[in-house]
XYZ file of C-alpha atoms in Angstrom:
506
model
C 46.076 -41.841 -13.317
C 43.347 -39.548 -12.061
C 42.659 -37.353 -15.054
C 39.551 -38.357 -16.258
C 38.657 -39.456 -19.750
C 37.433 -36.477 -21.834
C 34.217 -38.785 -23.028
C 32.678 -39.148 -19.805
C 34.361 -36.063 -17.761
C 32.144 -35.052 -14.830
C 33.617 -31.935 -13.671
C 36.557 -30.763 -11.437
C 34.989 -32.177 -8.265
C 35.751 -35.829 -8.317
C 36.970 -38.252 -5.758
C 40.789 -38.369 -5.548
C 41.641 -34.730 -6.528
C 41.084 -32.329 -3.247
C 38.249 -34.712 -1.868
C 38.488 -38.416 -1.191
C 34.677 -39.020 -1.573
C 32.135 -38.459 -4.434
C 29.414 -35.555 -3.388
C 26.138 -37.120 -2.024
C 23.989 -37.444 -5.442
C 21.088 -35.564 -3.542
C 23.496 -32.683 -2.665
C 24.474 -32.601 -6.627
C 20.843 -32.578 -7.793
C 20.010 -29.595 -5.511
C 22.978 -27.734 -6.923
C 22.040 -28.531 -10.583
C 18.512 -27.431 -9.793
C 19.137 -24.110 -8.634
C 21.535 -23.047 -11.391
C 19.327 -24.418 -13.966
C 17.640 -20.944 -14.638
C 20.620 -19.504 -14.990
C 21.779 -21.521 -17.985
C 21.050 -19.512 -20.530
C 22.881 -16.512 -19.088
C 25.683 -18.664 -18.334
C 25.819 -19.878 -21.917
C 25.978 -16.251 -23.224
C 28.776 -15.797 -20.612
C 30.622 -18.623 -21.981
C 30.740 -17.443 -25.266
C 31.491 -13.901 -24.484
C 34.539 -14.878 -22.436
C 35.746 -16.779 -25.117
C 35.413 -14.265 -27.444
C 37.339 -11.993 -25.148
C 40.053 -14.386 -24.618
C 40.838 -14.844 -28.140
C 40.646 -11.014 -28.816
C 43.092 -10.518 -26.081
C 45.479 -13.277 -27.156
C 44.975 -15.491 -23.934
C 43.185 -18.157 -26.123
C 44.597 -19.202 -29.119
C 42.663 -18.880 -32.342
C 42.389 -22.666 -33.242
C 41.121 -23.731 -29.854
C 38.940 -20.646 -29.555
C 37.198 -21.431 -32.914
C 36.714 -24.845 -31.776
C 35.035 -23.813 -28.692
C 32.807 -21.504 -30.167
C 31.698 -23.821 -32.713
C 30.658 -26.459 -29.989
C 29.048 -23.800 -28.167
C 27.017 -23.071 -31.327
C 26.341 -26.595 -31.919
C 25.112 -26.703 -28.262
C 22.417 -23.796 -29.151
C 21.110 -26.145 -32.238
C 20.545 -29.071 -29.791
C 19.081 -26.910 -27.010
C 21.308 -24.923 -24.556
C 19.153 -26.023 -21.427
C 18.587 -29.356 -22.480
C 22.285 -30.117 -23.288
C 23.504 -28.436 -20.216
C 21.121 -30.276 -18.113
C 22.096 -33.512 -19.624
C 25.950 -33.357 -19.270
C 25.701 -31.527 -15.824
C 27.952 -29.405 -14.000
C 25.337 -26.485 -13.350
C 27.651 -23.536 -13.728
C 30.283 -25.260 -15.248
C 28.195 -27.192 -17.723
C 29.882 -25.581 -20.791
C 33.153 -26.560 -19.824
C 31.942 -30.159 -19.181
C 30.309 -30.510 -22.283
C 33.569 -28.706 -24.108
C 35.716 -31.274 -22.437
C 33.606 -34.118 -23.321
C 33.293 -32.867 -26.893
C 36.838 -31.495 -27.637
C 38.930 -32.816 -24.975
C 40.540 -31.060 -21.876
C 43.524 -29.961 -24.098
C 40.953 -27.623 -25.628
C 37.831 -27.552 -23.547
C 39.688 -27.232 -20.212
C 40.740 -23.720 -21.787
C 37.559 -21.864 -21.177
C 37.730 -21.390 -17.503
C 40.879 -19.308 -17.569
C 40.654 -16.236 -15.283
C 37.163 -17.159 -14.268
C 35.524 -18.655 -11.044
C 32.140 -19.995 -9.750
C 32.030 -16.521 -8.138
C 31.469 -14.405 -11.442
C 29.890 -17.355 -13.352
C 26.988 -17.253 -10.824
C 27.047 -13.538 -10.050
C 26.601 -12.938 -14.041
C 23.844 -15.617 -14.302
C 22.041 -14.203 -11.114
C 22.475 -10.355 -12.459
C 21.269 -11.413 -16.147
C 18.031 -13.382 -14.845
C 17.571 -10.171 -12.184
C 17.522 -7.759 -15.085
C 15.316 -9.838 -17.277
C 12.632 -10.418 -14.693
C 12.828 -6.726 -13.550
C 12.452 -5.575 -17.407
C 9.503 -8.088 -17.690
C 7.999 -6.297 -14.798
C 8.708 -3.010 -16.014
C 6.819 -3.749 -19.421
C 4.105 -5.510 -17.462
C 3.748 -2.078 -14.974
C 3.870 0.262 -17.979
C 0.853 -1.619 -19.361
C -1.409 -1.263 -16.443
C -0.456 2.209 -16.192
C -1.994 2.866 -19.642
C -5.125 0.823 -18.728
C -5.563 3.137 -15.745
C -5.066 6.474 -17.817
C -7.529 5.309 -20.443
C -10.013 4.384 -17.787
C -9.475 7.447 -15.707
C -10.678 9.186 -18.647
C -13.761 7.474 -19.442
C -14.780 7.679 -15.418
C -14.494 11.632 -14.451
C -18.010 11.605 -13.858
C -18.444 8.319 -12.063
C -18.848 9.430 -8.393
C -18.154 7.262 -5.417
C -17.552 7.729 -1.765
C -14.147 7.952 -0.458
C -13.322 6.239 2.966
C -11.052 7.118 5.900
C -11.301 4.874 9.189
C -13.520 2.685 7.156
C -16.146 5.225 7.176
C -17.591 7.468 4.540
C -15.174 10.394 4.183
C -15.699 12.453 0.969
C -17.099 11.820 -2.488
C -14.166 11.352 -5.624
C -14.451 9.976 -8.756
C -13.467 6.601 -10.454
C -11.346 8.417 -12.449
C -9.673 10.269 -9.407
C -9.100 6.844 -7.628
C -7.455 5.219 -10.966
C -5.082 8.252 -11.407
C -4.008 7.623 -7.679
C -3.145 4.104 -8.787
C -1.272 5.171 -11.726
C 0.645 7.480 -9.698
C 1.626 4.703 -7.300
C 2.932 2.819 -10.483
C 4.884 5.776 -11.542
C 6.841 5.417 -8.604
C 7.078 1.553 -8.554
C 8.582 2.251 -12.123
C 11.329 4.350 -10.847
C 12.246 1.762 -8.019
C 12.328 -1.035 -10.524
C 14.287 0.827 -12.953
C 16.647 1.998 -10.207
C 16.859 -1.624 -9.445
C 17.561 -2.482 -13.076
C 20.122 -0.087 -13.458
C 22.310 -1.319 -10.421
C 21.599 -4.907 -11.486
C 22.697 -4.428 -14.777
C 26.625 -3.854 -13.844
C 28.840 -6.693 -14.896
C 30.771 -8.864 -12.435
C 32.519 -10.960 -15.107
C 36.206 -11.096 -14.688
C 36.108 -10.308 -11.190
C 36.731 -14.294 -10.315
C 35.912 -14.614 -6.879
C 36.836 -11.339 -5.379
C 40.265 -10.157 -6.579
C 39.979 -10.692 -10.362
C 42.959 -12.361 -12.197
C 46.747 -11.811 -12.985
C 45.675 -12.720 -16.751
C 44.717 -9.637 -18.591
C 41.391 -9.748 -19.384
C 39.281 -7.288 -20.937
C 36.327 -6.910 -18.381
C 34.661 -3.821 -20.199
C 34.679 -5.996 -23.475
C 32.834 -8.942 -21.633
C 30.374 -6.313 -20.376
C 29.571 -5.012 -23.524
C 29.012 -8.398 -25.462
C 26.624 -9.544 -22.262
C 24.751 -6.240 -22.410
C 25.769 -5.043 -19.056
C 25.794 -0.894 -18.775
C 29.062 -1.152 -17.244
C 31.505 -3.018 -14.805
C 31.724 -3.360 -11.029
C 34.857 -1.233 -10.394
C 35.749 -3.080 -7.501
C 36.107 -6.968 -7.734
C 35.277 -7.758 -4.351
C 31.904 -5.749 -4.873
C 31.043 -7.467 -8.031
C 30.731 -10.950 -6.144
C 27.325 -11.792 -4.638
C 29.149 -14.196 -1.905
C 30.573 -10.665 -0.614
C 28.113 -8.008 -1.244
C 24.183 -8.622 -1.627
C 22.690 -5.432 -1.568
C 21.296 -5.572 -5.227
C 20.069 -9.102 -4.636
C 18.294 -7.601 -1.706
C 17.009 -4.393 -3.358
C 15.206 -6.410 -6.177
C 12.883 -8.449 -3.707
C 12.006 -5.207 -1.826
C 10.915 -3.214 -4.719
C 8.913 -6.185 -5.854
C 7.342 -6.531 -2.488
C 6.486 -2.734 -2.550
C 4.645 -3.149 -5.970
C 2.724 -6.375 -4.391
C 1.879 -4.257 -1.550
C -0.177 -1.916 -3.564
C -1.487 -4.723 -5.855
C -2.874 -6.470 -2.579
C -4.571 -3.453 -1.488
C -6.260 -2.769 -4.667
C -7.218 -6.631 -4.819
C -8.787 -6.082 -1.185
C -10.734 -2.884 -2.625
C -12.278 -4.921 -5.596
C -13.121 -7.564 -3.207
C -14.977 -5.331 -0.862
C -16.691 -3.737 -3.899
C -18.185 -6.768 -4.813
C -19.650 -7.702 -1.511
C -23.441 -7.500 -1.537
C -23.131 -4.973 1.284
C -21.091 -2.556 -1.227
C -22.353 -3.698 -4.679
C -20.199 -1.045 -6.217
C -19.156 -3.380 -8.954
C -19.679 -6.687 -10.651
C -16.505 -8.800 -11.212
C -16.920 -11.156 -14.262
C -17.578 -14.825 -13.600
C -14.300 -15.663 -15.620
C -12.586 -14.409 -12.324
C -14.850 -16.239 -10.018
C -15.592 -19.662 -8.615
C -18.490 -20.980 -6.674
C -19.056 -23.279 -3.777
C -19.355 -26.996 -3.821
C -22.195 -26.549 -1.054
C -23.525 -23.064 -1.117
C -24.684 -22.926 -4.755
C -25.757 -19.240 -4.527
C -21.829 -18.153 -4.074
C -19.852 -16.290 -6.271
C -16.333 -16.309 -4.848
C -13.836 -13.702 -6.155
C -10.746 -15.876 -6.876
C -8.564 -13.560 -9.057
C -7.980 -10.872 -6.367
C -7.366 -13.601 -3.896
C -4.618 -14.849 -5.745
C -2.995 -11.319 -5.819
C -3.319 -11.372 -1.929
C -1.725 -14.865 -1.641
C 1.070 -14.031 -3.978
C 1.599 -10.648 -2.040
C 2.441 -12.644 1.108
C 4.904 -14.691 -0.898
C 6.645 -11.481 -2.047
C 7.146 -10.295 1.533
C 8.389 -13.667 2.548
C 11.037 -13.461 -0.008
C 12.154 -10.147 1.432
C 12.515 -11.921 4.747
C 14.134 -14.990 3.268
C 16.609 -12.802 1.001
C 17.506 -10.717 4.292
C 18.381 -13.499 6.240
C 20.121 -15.812 3.647
C 22.262 -13.255 2.667
C 23.253 -11.728 5.614
C 26.395 -12.883 7.921
C 30.128 -12.375 7.599
C 31.601 -11.419 4.355
C 32.177 -14.514 2.349
C 29.700 -16.907 4.298
C 26.226 -16.745 2.616
C 26.910 -18.575 -0.444
C 24.298 -21.341 -0.988
C 21.921 -19.871 1.265
C 21.381 -17.189 -1.128
C 19.877 -19.462 -3.674
C 16.800 -20.027 -1.352
C 16.068 -16.394 -1.724
C 16.776 -16.425 -5.301
C 14.378 -19.292 -6.021
C 11.621 -17.339 -4.306
C 12.701 -14.216 -6.139
C 12.346 -15.831 -9.827
C 8.800 -17.046 -8.735
C 7.356 -13.769 -7.259
C 8.731 -11.688 -10.340
C 6.911 -14.193 -12.510
C 3.603 -13.828 -10.413
C 4.248 -9.917 -10.414
C 3.891 -9.782 -14.361
C 1.003 -12.212 -14.197
C -0.828 -10.249 -11.803
C -0.261 -7.003 -13.274
C -1.623 -8.478 -16.574
C -4.535 -9.685 -14.536
C -5.218 -6.225 -13.634
C -5.089 -5.250 -16.835
C -7.688 -7.642 -18.033
C -10.017 -7.249 -15.297
C -10.421 -3.385 -14.811
C -11.638 -2.562 -18.059
C -14.424 -5.575 -17.500
C -15.711 -4.349 -14.178
C -19.197 -4.024 -14.041
C -19.443 -0.484 -12.652
C -22.594 -0.113 -10.716
C -22.470 4.135 -11.375
C -26.040 5.079 -9.900
C -25.648 2.903 -6.811
C -22.297 4.512 -6.115
C -23.278 7.901 -6.892
C -25.978 7.593 -4.447
C -23.731 6.093 -1.518
C -21.407 9.121 -2.207
C -23.831 11.332 -0.396
C -26.349 8.967 1.403
C -23.933 8.764 4.667
C -23.046 12.736 4.879
C -20.159 12.567 2.750
C -20.606 16.012 1.526
C -21.240 17.619 4.980
C -18.075 19.314 4.415
C -19.427 21.738 1.711
C -22.433 22.583 4.020
C -20.210 24.170 6.387
C -18.336 25.846 3.279
C -21.851 27.504 2.286
C -22.309 28.764 6.153
C -18.692 30.535 5.780
C -19.377 31.754 2.085
C -23.207 32.786 2.604
C -22.827 33.810 6.272
C -19.242 34.824 6.766
C -19.189 32.533 9.671
C -15.565 31.203 10.969
C -14.960 27.753 9.774
C -14.818 26.301 13.193
C -18.230 27.661 13.850
C -19.699 26.223 10.669
C -18.077 22.713 11.293
C -19.524 22.616 14.675
C -23.024 23.628 13.531
C -22.979 20.863 10.954
C -21.831 18.338 13.355
C -24.875 19.038 15.492
C -27.164 18.699 12.415
C -25.762 15.263 11.704
C -26.251 14.125 14.889
C -29.615 15.621 15.533
C -30.626 13.845 11.915
C -29.292 10.645 12.938
C -31.175 10.559 16.259
C -34.440 11.443 14.222
C -33.655 8.623 11.410
C -33.182 11.403 9.108
C -30.795 11.567 6.142
C -28.939 14.177 4.133
C -31.707 14.557 1.716
C -34.282 15.191 4.605
C -32.269 18.284 5.834
C -34.319 21.502 5.927
C -33.566 25.286 6.707
C -35.335 24.733 10.091
C -33.318 21.809 11.084
C -30.239 23.713 10.144
C -31.323 26.614 12.323
C -32.190 24.464 15.120
C -28.427 23.424 15.056
C -27.141 26.756 14.792
C -29.122 27.883 17.529
C -27.955 24.786 19.496
C -24.270 25.796 18.924
C -24.341 29.979 19.291
C -27.825 31.140 19.488
C -28.256 32.427 16.070
C -29.762 30.748 12.854
C -28.222 29.654 10.033
C -30.085 31.320 7.494
C -29.648 29.266 4.472
C -32.764 28.249 2.155
C -33.439 25.069 0.936
C -31.938 25.456 -2.639
C -28.599 26.301 -0.883
C -28.513 23.451 1.413
C -29.600 20.895 -1.599
C -26.768 22.173 -3.682
C -24.040 22.131 -0.997
C -24.921 18.490 -0.400
C -25.032 17.419 -4.165
C -21.999 14.756 -4.747
C -21.622 16.203 -8.430
C -21.205 19.806 -7.573
C -19.184 18.744 -4.711
C -16.765 16.830 -7.217
C -16.969 19.465 -9.726
C -15.938 21.878 -7.265
C -12.561 20.493 -6.373
C -10.796 21.979 -9.235
C -7.682 22.467 -7.205
C -4.426 20.740 -8.537
C -4.552 17.295 -7.945
C -8.337 17.327 -7.283
C -10.983 15.411 -8.387
C -12.993 17.608 -10.943
C -13.354 16.033 -14.174
C -11.322 19.024 -15.942
C -8.572 18.502 -13.311
C -8.832 14.501 -13.809
C -8.201 14.715 -17.660
C -5.150 17.373 -17.184
C -3.688 14.994 -14.701
C -4.264 11.814 -17.020
C -2.614 13.786 -19.573
C 0.482 14.762 -17.437
C 0.603 10.777 -16.353
C 0.271 9.816 -20.080
C 3.299 11.844 -20.992
C 5.544 10.568 -18.094
C 4.304 7.203 -19.256
C 5.333 7.552 -22.616
C 8.798 8.580 -21.373
C 9.020 5.266 -19.386
C 8.027 2.987 -22.228
C 10.697 4.527 -24.349
C 13.062 3.857 -21.477
C 11.935 -0.010 -21.743
C 12.394 0.301 -25.414
C 15.661 1.608 -25.154
C 16.773 -1.220 -22.771
C 15.439 -4.003 -24.945
C 17.382 -2.262 -27.992
C 20.567 -2.075 -25.959
C 20.309 -5.796 -25.294
C 19.350 -6.763 -28.555
C 22.420 -4.936 -29.804
C 24.821 -6.675 -27.402
C 23.399 -10.006 -28.350
C 23.782 -9.138 -32.125
C 27.539 -7.726 -31.176
C 28.201 -11.102 -29.330
C 27.398 -13.337 -32.530
C 29.145 -10.950 -34.785
C 32.313 -11.250 -32.728
C 31.912 -15.196 -32.761
C 31.267 -15.156 -36.467
C 34.545 -12.865 -37.033
C 36.658 -15.424 -34.942
C 35.222 -18.217 -36.674
C 35.441 -16.528 -40.121
C 39.165 -15.709 -39.693
C 40.168 -19.556 -39.195
C 43.170 -20.292 -41.345
């Protein structure tokens, strides 16, 4: 007789049923390792599926009660521990139930299910958990940035383009640009969450079942916002765009974080000396005792490389003819779980580091005009005071900068005579600005204060932006709270449904 004794049931894949040989142990261990992160989600699915089967009359109440009580007992002993011990991966619940209750009862759980919807539910649940954790961490950093912006509206630093000094801004202006980027990241991550949080349960492997399962009820008990209306679309062996979208939006987030990490590393160098990074984020050298090596931001840059690698791995693992990429997808998903966890870690790291930065305010302010970053406003003064065309004023100041640098002079050395020389060289007419007008035009604080245009760096405008960004942040924080509440309510409903079935046992 080929039927296995229930007490040591080893699953449906045993020699002598469909296949003649046992699976190589190392292959079995690979599969078990890949599915282990999914086990809590699979456990919830087992319970929700059992509840639905009982409610729909597809599973008699007496075996349903036994199954649900056994699953509750598993929770007391530790879901992951028990399922790992009994084996079976996605089917560890059935394997445990058959060993505990016998095949006559435990073997009824898998009615109208497949490895396809088991794995797809587990993957979707775990993806939504990772995305929700990222949404929380991202909002925390947005709040840190908004608070820092309000504290640094007068902290002036040079802006850069092509690696050269461009025009002055404030640290508040820069922090707010980071916050704006993170707001878009929230939209992308939340969009991915909404598309992931759709239930594949009941889709079986692609066409559902001829048993009249209630897919909407299972989705409700698992906290999904809806169901896949097409069973083929529900199964990740057939469609994979949601499992591609998640690593892509995380990689976009990491692209920004790596860029900001680069900024902090650059600013901490002796050549820039804009900030001092606390020692707890640094290491030193085993030979060069003078070194203070910035480690924290370097870790972010390394993690960003893995995030991009996850996109590439996911793309190649999930492509191919419909129904072919099955096992390959787990290689992508294992990376995604790690990359998402790294993202939560690194967003938290920014939250800890940024408020602790030692900002060298006076040095940054000095650098903000020392290399002609305010030259634009000297041209503007010529336009206002002498009614010159912009291009004429632009060319005159360009000549001024060239003459000054050739003579080893800086912005603080500009005199009316030097500006007149540049103007005569261009169009034969002196500029006619006095020393006070030149000094005011080149002053970085006045430069920043004059940028009151919507989106500019003037302190009043930065405060307006901070208020606007905080309002959007509050709405997004409420979004995550609402998600958490819906998931908690689904978990409550599932336990209440289990209680109802167990409690109504004759």
